[in-house]
Amino acid sequence: MSDCLFCRIVAREIPADVVHETDRTLAFRDVNPQAPTHVLVIPKDHHATAGLLVGADPGLLADVVAAAHAVAVQEGLATEEAPEPGYRLVANSGPAAGQTVHHLHLHVLGGRPMAWPPG
Ligand code: 5GP
Ligand code: ZN
């Protein structure tokens, strides 16, 4: 989709600080980080929300989650054995959640304590 910001990052038409890539996923640092680690993990194919992706291609959603965990390990937020020190995965879906880019992305957040409930 040529009018989608994240599709344009996948196409390398817009620069991004890429930290992890597989054949079906891409991960890059958020331009406006909310934590010491703030990485966005996306499927290379365009799907607007997690709900739409899981209906169309559930294996790809699993790939995105696996890539997010790999990023967390790479960033020192977890090991393969334990969730220490830990990290947060966020998927905003729709206007009430504040989704602004309509290409599914998981936020990987870590490096500081995370409050609950979120804002
Ligand atoms: P959402 O609010 O849709 O869950 O998250 C969208 C995220 O994309 C925001 O955290 C925002 O900072 C990030 N973002 C918006 N435009 C760009 C961009 O051009 N490059 C990068 N790396 N991140 C972006
Ligand atoms: Zn897209």
Tab-separated table of N, CA, C and O and ligand atoms in Angstrom:
chain	number	residue	atom	x	y	z
A	1	MET	N	0.859	-1.199	0.000
A	1	MET	CA	0.000	0.000	0.000
A	1	MET	C	0.888	1.240	0.000
A	1	MET	O	1.566	1.525	0.981
A	2	SER	N	0.882	1.989	-1.062
A	2	SER	CA	1.828	3.089	-1.218
A	2	SER	C	1.520	4.257	-0.292
A	2	SER	O	2.383	5.089	-0.032
A	3	ASP	N	0.275	4.329	0.245
A	3	ASP	CA	-0.052	5.436	1.141
A	3	ASP	C	0.090	5.047	2.608
A	3	ASP	O	-0.284	5.824	3.485
A	4	CYS	N	0.630	3.872	2.883
A	4	CYS	CA	0.806	3.417	4.267
A	4	CYS	C	2.249	3.670	4.695
A	4	CYS	O	3.194	3.199	4.046
A	5	LEU	N	2.402	4.408	5.796
A	5	LEU	CA	3.735	4.759	6.294
A	5	LEU	C	4.602	3.525	6.514
A	5	LEU	O	5.774	3.482	6.106
A	6	PHE	N	4.052	2.496	7.179
A	6	PHE	CA	4.894	1.343	7.505
A	6	PHE	C	5.170	0.491	6.266
A	6	PHE	O	6.248	-0.113	6.163
A	7	CYS	N	4.247	0.422	5.310
A	7	CYS	CA	4.569	-0.243	4.035
A	7	CYS	C	5.724	0.482	3.345
A	7	CYS	O	6.588	-0.156	2.731
A	8	ARG	N	5.748	1.785	3.469
A	8	ARG	CA	6.827	2.552	2.834
A	8	ARG	C	8.157	2.318	3.554
A	8	ARG	O	9.212	2.320	2.925
A	9	ILE	N	8.111	2.076	4.876
A	9	ILE	CA	9.342	1.705	5.589
A	9	ILE	C	9.805	0.323	5.130
A	9	ILE	O	10.997	0.101	4.885
A	10	VAL	N	8.864	-0.616	4.968
A	10	VAL	CA	9.224	-1.958	4.463
A	10	VAL	C	9.881	-1.842	3.088
A	10	VAL	O	10.873	-2.518	2.797
A	11	ALA	N	9.356	-0.955	2.252
A	11	ALA	CA	9.890	-0.771	0.891
A	11	ALA	C	11.164	0.053	0.883
A	11	ALA	O	11.741	0.293	-0.191
A	12	ARG	N	11.615	0.486	2.066
A	12	ARG	CA	12.814	1.321	2.226
A	12	ARG	C	12.672	2.669	1.503
A	12	ARG	O	13.652	3.273	1.109
A	13	GLU	N	11.426	3.121	1.355
A	13	GLU	CA	11.181	4.455	0.782
A	13	GLU	C	11.314	5.539	1.847
A	13	GLU	O	11.513	6.710	1.531
A	14	ILE	N	11.111	5.141	3.122
A	14	ILE	CA	11.277	6.031	4.266
A	14	ILE	C	12.310	5.376	5.174
A	14	ILE	O	12.208	4.178	5.457
A	15	PRO	N	13.320	6.138	5.635
A	15	PRO	CA	14.359	5.521	6.461
A	15	PRO	C	13.851	5.141	7.849
A	15	PRO	O	12.938	5.776	8.391
A	16	ALA	N	14.431	4.097	8.410
A	16	ALA	CA	14.100	3.669	9.771
A	16	ALA	C	15.332	3.000	10.354
A	16	ALA	O	16.183	2.477	9.615
A	17	ASP	N	15.414	3.029	11.688
A	17	ASP	CA	16.523	2.390	12.404
A	17	ASP	C	16.131	0.934	12.648
A	17	ASP	O	15.558	0.582	13.675
A	18	VAL	N	16.434	0.094	11.669
A	18	VAL	CA	16.021	-1.316	11.712
A	18	VAL	C	16.917	-2.083	12.680
A	18	VAL	O	18.148	-1.977	12.610
A	19	VAL	N	16.291	-2.849	13.590
A	19	VAL	CA	17.058	-3.612	14.571
A	19	VAL	C	16.907	-5.123	14.392
A	19	VAL	O	17.679	-5.897	14.969
A	20	HIS	N	15.909	-5.550	13.604
A	20	HIS	CA	15.686	-7.001	13.424
A	20	HIS	C	14.865	-7.176	12.161
A	20	HIS	O	13.968	-6.373	11.872
A	21	GLU	N	15.175	-8.233	11.408
A	21	GLU	CA	14.416	-8.485	10.181
A	21	GLU	C	14.379	-9.977	9.911
A	21	GLU	O	15.367	-10.687	10.104
A	22	THR	N	13.200	-10.458	9.494
A	22	THR	CA	13.079	-11.821	8.984
A	22	THR	C	12.447	-11.715	7.598
A	22	THR	O	12.144	-10.619	7.121
A	23	ASP	N	12.205	-12.868	6.990
A	23	ASP	CA	11.608	-12.810	5.653
A	23	ASP	C	10.212	-12.198	5.685
A	23	ASP	O	9.774	-11.601	4.696
A	24	ARG	N	9.514	-12.256	6.837
A	24	ARG	CA	8.126	-11.783	6.892
A	24	ARG	C	7.892	-10.659	7.883
A	24	ARG	O	6.762	-10.173	8.005
A	25	THR	N	8.928	-10.254	8.651
A	25	THR	CA	8.739	-9.218	9.672
A	25	THR	C	9.875	-8.212	9.618
A	25	THR	O	10.978	-8.507	9.124
A	26	LEU	N	9.578	-7.019	10.158
A	26	LEU	CA	10.597	-5.972	10.264
A	26	LEU	C	10.417	-5.295	11.625
A	26	LEU	O	9.273	-5.071	12.063
A	27	ALA	N	11.535	-4.947	12.269
A	27	ALA	CA	11.486	-4.251	13.561
A	27	ALA	C	12.409	-3.049	13.497
A	27	ALA	O	13.555	-3.148	13.036
A	28	PHE	N	11.895	-1.912	13.960
A	28	PHE	CA	12.668	-0.664	13.900
A	28	PHE	C	12.306	0.201	15.100
A	28	PHE	O	11.217	0.070	15.682
A	29	ARG	N	13.223	1.114	15.469
A	29	ARG	CA	12.994	1.937	16.656
A	29	ARG	C	11.905	2.976	16.396
A	29	ARG	O	11.849	3.574	15.314
A	30	ASP	N	11.064	3.168	17.416
A	30	ASP	CA	10.015	4.185	17.326
A	30	ASP	C	10.664	5.569	17.266
A	30	ASP	O	11.614	5.864	17.996
A	31	VAL	N	10.147	6.428	16.397
A	31	VAL	CA	10.722	7.762	16.215
A	31	VAL	C	10.479	8.651	17.440
A	31	VAL	O	11.193	9.631	17.643
A	32	ASN	N	9.517	8.281	18.275
A	32	ASN	CA	9.175	9.063	19.473
A	32	ASN	C	9.133	8.122	20.677
A	32	ASN	O	8.059	7.800	21.192
A	33	PRO	N	10.324	7.681	21.138
A	33	PRO	CA	10.364	6.590	22.121
A	33	PRO	C	9.755	6.976	23.461
A	33	PRO	O	9.982	8.066	23.967
A	34	GLN	N	9.009	6.021	24.019
A	34	GLN	CA	8.360	6.203	25.315
A	34	GLN	C	9.068	5.443	26.432
A	34	GLN	O	8.591	5.422	27.571
A	35	ALA	N	10.184	4.820	26.114
A	35	ALA	CA	10.972	4.058	27.086
A	35	ALA	C	12.372	3.912	26.492
A	35	ALA	O	12.560	4.132	25.287
A	36	PRO	N	13.374	3.546	27.323
A	36	PRO	CA	14.722	3.383	26.783
A	36	PRO	C	14.782	2.434	25.578
A	36	PRO	O	15.519	2.679	24.626
A	37	THR	N	14.014	1.337	25.630
A	37	THR	CA	13.789	0.513	24.431
A	37	THR	C	12.360	0.715	23.979
A	37	THR	O	11.417	0.506	24.766
A	38	HIS	N	12.178	1.161	22.753
A	38	HIS	CA	10.840	1.273	22.162
A	38	HIS	C	10.986	0.929	20.681
A	38	HIS	O	11.406	1.745	19.860
A	39	VAL	N	10.644	-0.316	20.384
A	39	VAL	CA	10.802	-0.862	19.030
A	39	VAL	C	9.426	-1.258	18.513
A	39	VAL	O	8.590	-1.782	19.269
A	40	LEU	N	9.181	-1.005	17.236
A	40	LEU	CA	7.939	-1.411	16.583
A	40	LEU	C	8.229	-2.637	15.724
A	40	LEU	O	9.203	-2.641	14.961
A	41	VAL	N	7.394	-3.669	15.870
A	41	VAL	CA	7.567	-4.906	15.097
A	41	VAL	C	6.348	-5.072	14.210
A	41	VAL	O	5.206	-5.048	14.709
A	42	ILE	N	6.581	-5.237	12.922
A	42	ILE	CA	5.465	-5.280	11.965
A	42	ILE	C	5.602	-6.477	11.031
A	42	ILE	O	6.714	-6.954	10.763
A	43	PRO	N	4.455	-6.944	10.504
A	43	PRO	CA	4.530	-7.870	9.369
A	43	PRO	C	4.864	-7.052	8.118
A	43	PRO	O	4.448	-5.902	7.995
A	44	LYS	N	5.637	-7.638	7.207
A	44	LYS	CA	5.940	-6.912	5.967
A	44	LYS	C	4.686	-6.746	5.112
A	44	LYS	O	4.554	-5.754	4.394
A	45	ASP	N	3.779	-7.711	5.192
A	45	ASP	CA	2.502	-7.571	4.484
A	45	ASP	C	1.596	-6.601	5.240
A	45	ASP	O	1.631	-6.546	6.474
A	46	HIS	N	0.770	-5.891	4.504
A	46	HIS	CA	-0.119	-4.915	5.131
A	46	HIS	C	-1.365	-5.585	5.710
A	46	HIS	O	-2.127	-6.228	4.991
A	47	HIS	N	-1.557	-5.427	7.033
A	47	HIS	CA	-2.796	-5.805	7.728
A	47	HIS	C	-3.033	-4.695	8.738
A	47	HIS	O	-2.115	-4.321	9.475
A	48	ALA	N	-4.255	-4.162	8.808
A	48	ALA	CA	-4.492	-2.949	9.594
A	48	ALA	C	-4.415	-3.190	11.096
A	48	ALA	O	-3.898	-2.339	11.829
A	49	THR	N	-4.960	-4.314	11.558
A	49	THR	CA	-5.036	-4.577	13.007
A	49	THR	C	-4.684	-6.036	13.294
A	49	THR	O	-4.684	-6.884	12.388
A	50	ALA	N	-4.460	-6.334	14.578
A	50	ALA	CA	-4.184	-7.720	14.975
A	50	ALA	C	-5.372	-8.621	14.658
A	50	ALA	O	-5.202	-9.763	14.220
A	51	GLY	N	-6.583	-8.084	14.862
A	51	GLY	CA	-7.772	-8.893	14.592
A	51	GLY	C	-7.894	-9.267	13.124
A	51	GLY	O	-8.265	-10.395	12.787
A	52	LEU	N	-7.581	-8.322	12.256
A	52	LEU	CA	-7.637	-8.614	10.821
A	52	LEU	C	-6.518	-9.575	10.427
A	52	LEU	O	-6.719	-10.472	9.598
A	53	LEU	N	-5.340	-9.393	11.024
A	53	LEU	CA	-4.226	-10.289	10.679
A	53	LEU	C	-4.503	-11.712	11.150
A	53	LEU	O	-4.271	-12.669	10.410
A	54	VAL	N	-5.018	-11.880	12.354
A	54	VAL	CA	-5.209	-13.245	12.861
A	54	VAL	C	-6.271	-13.977	12.043
A	54	VAL	O	-6.216	-15.203	11.883
A	55	GLY	N	-7.225	-13.211	11.487
A	55	GLY	CA	-8.209	-13.843	10.616
A	55	GLY	C	-7.631	-14.230	9.270
A	55	GLY	O	-7.983	-15.266	8.704
A	56	ALA	N	-6.709	-13.413	8.761
A	56	ALA	CA	-6.182	-13.634	7.412
A	56	ALA	C	-4.986	-14.582	7.394
A	56	ALA	O	-4.828	-15.376	6.465
A	57	ASP	N	-4.135	-14.505	8.435
A	57	ASP	CA	-2.851	-15.218	8.388
A	57	ASP	C	-2.319	-15.410	9.808
A	57	ASP	O	-1.379	-14.729	10.229
A	58	PRO	N	-2.934	-16.333	10.582
A	58	PRO	CA	-2.548	-16.460	11.995
A	58	PRO	C	-1.077	-16.808	12.197
A	58	PRO	O	-0.464	-16.389	13.180
A	59	GLY	N	-0.504	-17.529	11.257
A	59	GLY	CA	0.919	-17.872	11.380
A	59	GLY	C	1.799	-16.639	11.328
A	59	GLY	O	2.839	-16.575	11.995
A	60	LEU	N	1.365	-15.655	10.555
A	60	LEU	CA	2.144	-14.423	10.464
A	60	LEU	C	2.084	-13.649	11.776
A	60	LEU	O	3.080	-13.049	12.196
A	61	LEU	N	0.916	-13.678	12.453
A	61	LEU	CA	0.840	-13.012	13.763
A	61	LEU	C	1.798	-13.692	14.743
A	61	LEU	O	2.484	-13.014	15.514
A	62	ALA	N	1.870	-15.011	14.675
A	62	ALA	CA	2.834	-15.732	15.529
A	62	ALA	C	4.260	-15.318	15.188
A	62	ALA	O	5.104	-15.151	16.083
A	63	ASP	N	4.543	-15.127	13.906
A	63	ASP	CA	5.884	-14.685	13.507
A	63	ASP	C	6.199	-13.302	14.082
A	63	ASP	O	7.333	-13.026	14.486
A	64	VAL	N	5.195	-12.412	14.104
A	64	VAL	CA	5.407	-11.062	14.632
A	64	VAL	C	5.698	-11.132	16.140
A	64	VAL	O	6.607	-10.463	16.640
A	65	VAL	N	4.946	-11.979	16.861
A	65	VAL	CA	5.195	-12.127	18.303
A	65	VAL	C	6.586	-12.725	18.539
A	65	VAL	O	7.329	-12.275	19.426
A	66	ALA	N	6.964	-13.715	17.746
A	66	ALA	CA	8.295	-14.319	17.894
A	66	ALA	C	9.380	-13.277	17.618
A	66	ALA	O	10.404	-13.227	18.319
A	67	ALA	N	9.176	-12.444	16.622
A	67	ALA	CA	10.156	-11.397	16.311
A	67	ALA	C	10.237	-10.390	17.454
A	67	ALA	O	11.327	-9.915	17.800
A	68	ALA	N	9.088	-10.058	18.055
A	68	ALA	CA	9.088	-9.127	19.181
A	68	ALA	C	9.889	-9.697	20.348
A	68	ALA	O	10.666	-8.977	21.000
A	69	HIS	N	9.725	-10.983	20.621
A	69	HIS	CA	10.497	-11.601	21.707
A	69	HIS	C	11.988	-11.610	21.359
A	69	HIS	O	12.842	-11.353	22.223
A	70	ALA	N	12.316	-11.872	20.107
A	70	ALA	CA	13.725	-11.860	19.694
A	70	ALA	C	14.327	-10.469	19.884
A	70	ALA	O	15.482	-10.331	20.304
A	71	VAL	N	13.544	-9.438	19.587
A	71	VAL	CA	14.012	-8.068	19.816
A	71	VAL	C	14.254	-7.849	21.311
A	71	VAL	O	15.279	-7.277	21.711
A	72	ALA	N	13.330	-8.297	22.151
A	72	ALA	CA	13.477	-8.123	23.604
A	72	ALA	C	14.752	-8.804	24.106
A	72	ALA	O	15.487	-8.243	24.922
A	73	VAL	N	15.020	-9.987	23.610
A	73	VAL	CA	16.250	-10.695	24.006
A	73	VAL	C	17.471	-9.910	23.528
A	73	VAL	O	18.433	-9.693	24.280
A	74	GLN	N	17.408	-9.468	22.301
A	74	GLN	CA	18.513	-8.692	21.709
A	74	GLN	C	18.775	-7.408	22.492
A	74	GLN	O	19.914	-6.966	22.636
A	75	GLU	N	17.708	-6.820	23.040
A	75	GLU	CA	17.818	-5.549	23.778
A	75	GLU	C	18.147	-5.771	25.250
A	75	GLU	O	18.204	-4.809	26.033
A	76	GLY	N	18.306	-7.037	25.672
A	76	GLY	CA	18.654	-7.340	27.056
A	76	GLY	C	17.480	-7.267	28.011
A	76	GLY	O	17.670	-7.127	29.226
A	77	LEU	N	16.258	-7.401	27.488
A	77	LEU	CA	15.053	-7.296	28.319
A	77	LEU	C	14.540	-8.661	28.765
A	77	LEU	O	13.621	-8.742	29.580
A	78	ALA	N	15.075	-9.716	28.196
A	78	ALA	CA	14.656	-11.078	28.529
A	78	ALA	C	15.746	-12.016	28.045
A	78	ALA	O	16.614	-11.632	27.244
A	79	THR	N	15.707	-13.249	28.566
A	79	THR	CA	16.558	-14.302	28.015
A	79	THR	C	15.633	-15.349	27.419
A	79	THR	O	14.398	-15.266	27.568
A	80	GLU	N	16.205	-16.338	26.771
A	80	GLU	CA	15.366	-17.415	26.221
A	80	GLU	C	14.685	-18.189	27.350
A	80	GLU	O	13.636	-18.782	27.152
A	81	GLU	N	15.294	-18.146	28.552
A	81	GLU	CA	14.769	-18.954	29.666
A	81	GLU	C	13.824	-18.179	30.572
A	81	GLU	O	12.939	-18.776	31.193
A	82	ALA	N	14.008	-16.843	30.691
A	82	ALA	CA	13.273	-16.114	31.731
A	82	ALA	C	12.918	-14.704	31.265
A	82	ALA	O	13.681	-14.082	30.520
A	83	PRO	N	11.779	-14.204	31.731
A	83	PRO	CA	11.367	-12.843	31.367
A	83	PRO	C	11.987	-11.809	32.290
A	83	PRO	O	11.282	-11.055	32.955
A	84	GLU	N	13.294	-11.764	32.357
A	84	GLU	CA	14.003	-10.842	33.254
A	84	GLU	C	14.905	-9.920	32.453
A	84	GLU	O	15.653	-10.426	31.616
A	85	PRO	N	14.914	-8.618	32.690
A	85	PRO	CA	14.086	-7.869	33.636
A	85	PRO	C	12.638	-7.733	33.193
A	85	PRO	O	11.781	-7.376	33.999
A	86	GLY	N	12.334	-7.974	31.946
A	86	GLY	CA	10.951	-7.921	31.482
A	86	GLY	C	10.702	-6.798	30.497
A	86	GLY	O	11.509	-5.874	30.359
A	87	TYR	N	9.599	-6.925	29.828
A	87	TYR	CA	9.239	-5.927	28.821
A	87	TYR	C	7.736	-5.961	28.613
A	87	TYR	O	7.042	-6.855	29.111
A	88	ARG	N	7.229	-4.974	27.904
A	88	ARG	CA	5.799	-4.901	27.621
A	88	ARG	C	5.568	-4.924	26.112
A	88	ARG	O	6.277	-4.231	25.366
A	89	LEU	N	4.566	-5.717	25.696
A	89	LEU	CA	4.105	-5.703	24.308
A	89	LEU	C	2.771	-4.985	24.270
A	89	LEU	O	1.876	-5.300	25.061
A	90	VAL	N	2.627	-4.042	23.339
A	90	VAL	CA	1.375	-3.293	23.186
A	90	VAL	C	0.965	-3.342	21.728
A	90	VAL	O	1.792	-3.127	20.835
A	91	ALA	N	-0.325	-3.618	21.501
A	91	ALA	CA	-0.897	-3.500	20.157
A	91	ALA	C	-2.139	-2.630	20.272
A	91	ALA	O	-3.187	-3.103	20.731
A	92	ASN	N	-2.037	-1.370	19.912
A	92	ASN	CA	-3.203	-0.500	19.892
A	92	ASN	C	-4.058	-0.878	18.683
A	92	ASN	O	-3.533	-1.016	17.577
A	93	SER	N	-5.356	-1.043	18.911
A	93	SER	CA	-6.247	-1.477	17.831
A	93	SER	C	-7.464	-0.565	17.813
A	93	SER	O	-8.318	-0.638	18.704
A	94	GLY	N	-7.500	0.316	16.829
A	94	GLY	CA	-8.655	1.187	16.676
A	94	GLY	C	-8.543	2.489	17.443
A	94	GLY	O	-7.611	2.701	18.229
A	95	PRO	N	-9.508	3.385	17.212
A	95	PRO	CA	-9.413	4.755	17.742
A	95	PRO	C	-9.431	4.848	19.263
A	95	PRO	O	-8.691	5.666	19.836
A	96	ALA	N	-10.218	4.027	19.952
A	96	ALA	CA	-10.283	4.146	21.410
A	96	ALA	C	-8.952	3.799	22.051
A	96	ALA	O	-8.632	4.273	23.148
A	97	ALA	N	-8.165	2.961	21.380
A	97	ALA	CA	-6.848	2.585	21.900
A	97	ALA	C	-5.765	3.546	21.444
A	97	ALA	O	-4.614	3.426	21.857
A	98	GLY	N	-6.115	4.467	20.560
A	98	GLY	CA	-5.149	5.459	20.105
A	98	GLY	C	-4.284	5.010	18.948
A	98	GLY	O	-3.198	5.552	18.735
A	99	GLN	N	-4.753	4.009	18.174
A	99	GLN	CA	-3.957	3.579	17.013
A	99	GLN	C	-3.882	4.714	15.999
A	99	GLN	O	-4.906	5.269	15.595
A	100	THR	N	-2.651	5.064	15.618
A	100	THR	CA	-2.462	6.160	14.664
A	100	THR	C	-1.924	5.693	13.317
A	100	THR	O	-2.115	6.375	12.317
A	101	VAL	N	-1.227	4.561	13.312
A	101	VAL	CA	-0.728	4.005	12.045
A	101	VAL	C	-1.483	2.697	11.816
A	101	VAL	O	-1.399	1.778	12.639
A	102	HIS	N	-2.191	2.618	10.709
A	102	HIS	CA	-3.127	1.517	10.495
A	102	HIS	C	-2.479	0.388	9.698
A	102	HIS	O	-3.002	-0.078	8.681
A	103	HIS	N	-1.339	-0.023	10.220
A	103	HIS	CA	-0.603	-1.220	9.777
A	103	HIS	C	-0.175	-1.855	11.092
A	103	HIS	O	0.590	-1.247	11.850
A	104	LEU	N	-0.700	-3.075	11.373
A	104	LEU	CA	-0.457	-3.688	12.683
A	104	LEU	C	1.007	-3.570	13.102
A	104	LEU	O	1.906	-3.873	12.311
A	105	HIS	N	1.208	-3.159	14.350
A	105	HIS	CA	2.559	-3.137	14.905
A	105	HIS	C	2.482	-3.480	16.374
A	105	HIS	O	1.563	-3.072	17.071
A	106	LEU	N	3.462	-4.249	16.851
A	106	LEU	CA	3.638	-4.471	18.281
A	106	LEU	C	4.694	-3.495	18.771
A	106	LEU	O	5.778	-3.415	18.201
A	107	HIS	N	4.346	-2.760	19.820
A	107	HIS	CA	5.336	-1.938	20.509
A	107	HIS	C	6.072	-2.852	21.498
A	107	HIS	O	5.423	-3.503	22.327
A	108	VAL	N	7.385	-2.885	21.437
A	108	VAL	CA	8.201	-3.557	22.451
A	108	VAL	C	8.805	-2.455	23.308
A	108	VAL	O	9.600	-1.638	22.826
A	109	LEU	N	8.372	-2.428	24.585
A	109	LEU	CA	8.768	-1.350	25.497
A	109	LEU	C	9.518	-1.948	26.682
A	109	LEU	O	9.075	-2.942	27.269
A	110	GLY	N	10.638	-1.325	27.047
A	110	GLY	CA	11.368	-1.814	28.203
A	110	GLY	C	12.491	-0.882	28.595
A	110	GLY	O	12.714	0.150	27.961
A	111	GLY	N	13.166	-1.263	29.686
A	111	GLY	CA	14.282	-0.453	30.159
A	111	GLY	C	13.903	0.492	31.271
A	111	GLY	O	14.753	1.245	31.759
A	112	ARG	N	12.629	0.473	31.664
A	112	ARG	CA	12.180	1.239	32.828
A	112	ARG	C	10.978	0.503	33.415
A	112	ARG	O	10.345	-0.304	32.718
A	113	PRO	N	10.647	0.780	34.700
A	113	PRO	CA	9.453	0.143	35.271
A	113	PRO	C	8.203	0.594	34.515
A	113	PRO	O	8.100	1.750	34.100
A	114	MET	N	7.261	-0.332	34.333
A	114	MET	CA	6.020	-0.055	33.608
A	114	MET	C	4.861	-0.070	34.606
A	114	MET	O	4.654	-1.052	35.311
A	115	ALA	N	4.102	1.013	34.620
A	115	ALA	CA	2.948	1.077	35.514
A	115	ALA	C	1.768	0.289	34.934
A	115	ALA	O	1.670	0.085	33.722
A	116	TRP	N	0.879	-0.130	35.836
A	116	TRP	CA	-0.367	-0.779	35.434
A	116	TRP	C	-1.475	-0.316	36.351
A	116	TRP	O	-1.239	-0.254	37.549
A	117	PRO	N	-2.662	0.074	35.910
A	117	PRO	CA	-3.088	0.050	34.511
A	117	PRO	C	-2.430	1.128	33.671
A	117	PRO	O	-2.007	2.168	34.207
A	118	PRO	N	-2.360	0.892	32.350
A	118	PRO	CA	-1.788	1.890	31.447
A	118	PRO	C	-2.748	3.053	31.277
A	118	PRO	O	-3.931	2.956	31.608
A	119	GLY	N	-2.258	4.119	30.710
A	119	GLY	CA	-3.102	5.294	30.507
A	119	GLY	C	-4.085	5.107	29.373
A	119	GLY	O	-3.995	4.187	28.604
B	1	5GP	P1	0.170	3.636	17.401
B	1	5GP	O1	-0.250	4.910	18.086
B	1	5GP	O2	-0.490	3.501	16.029
B	1	5GP	O3	0.028	2.408	18.233
B	1	5GP	O4	1.732	3.765	17.191
B	1	5GP	C1	2.322	4.388	16.096
B	1	5GP	C2	3.770	4.624	16.470
B	1	5GP	O5	4.493	4.926	15.285
B	1	5GP	C3	3.963	5.814	17.418
B	1	5GP	O6	4.579	5.361	18.617
B	1	5GP	C4	4.847	6.768	16.621
B	1	5GP	O7	5.804	7.418	17.419
B	1	5GP	C5	5.484	5.860	15.588
B	1	5GP	N1	5.824	6.505	14.334
B	1	5GP	C6	5.046	7.374	13.631
B	1	5GP	N2	5.681	7.743	12.505
B	1	5GP	C7	6.882	7.091	12.506
B	1	5GP	C8	7.987	7.078	11.587
B	1	5GP	O8	7.990	7.713	10.542
B	1	5GP	N3	9.053	6.300	11.920
B	1	5GP	C9	9.091	5.561	13.080
B	1	5GP	N4	10.182	4.838	13.308
B	1	5GP	N5	8.064	5.554	13.952
B	1	5GP	C10	6.972	6.312	13.661
B	2	ZN	ZN	0.980	-0.966	5.479
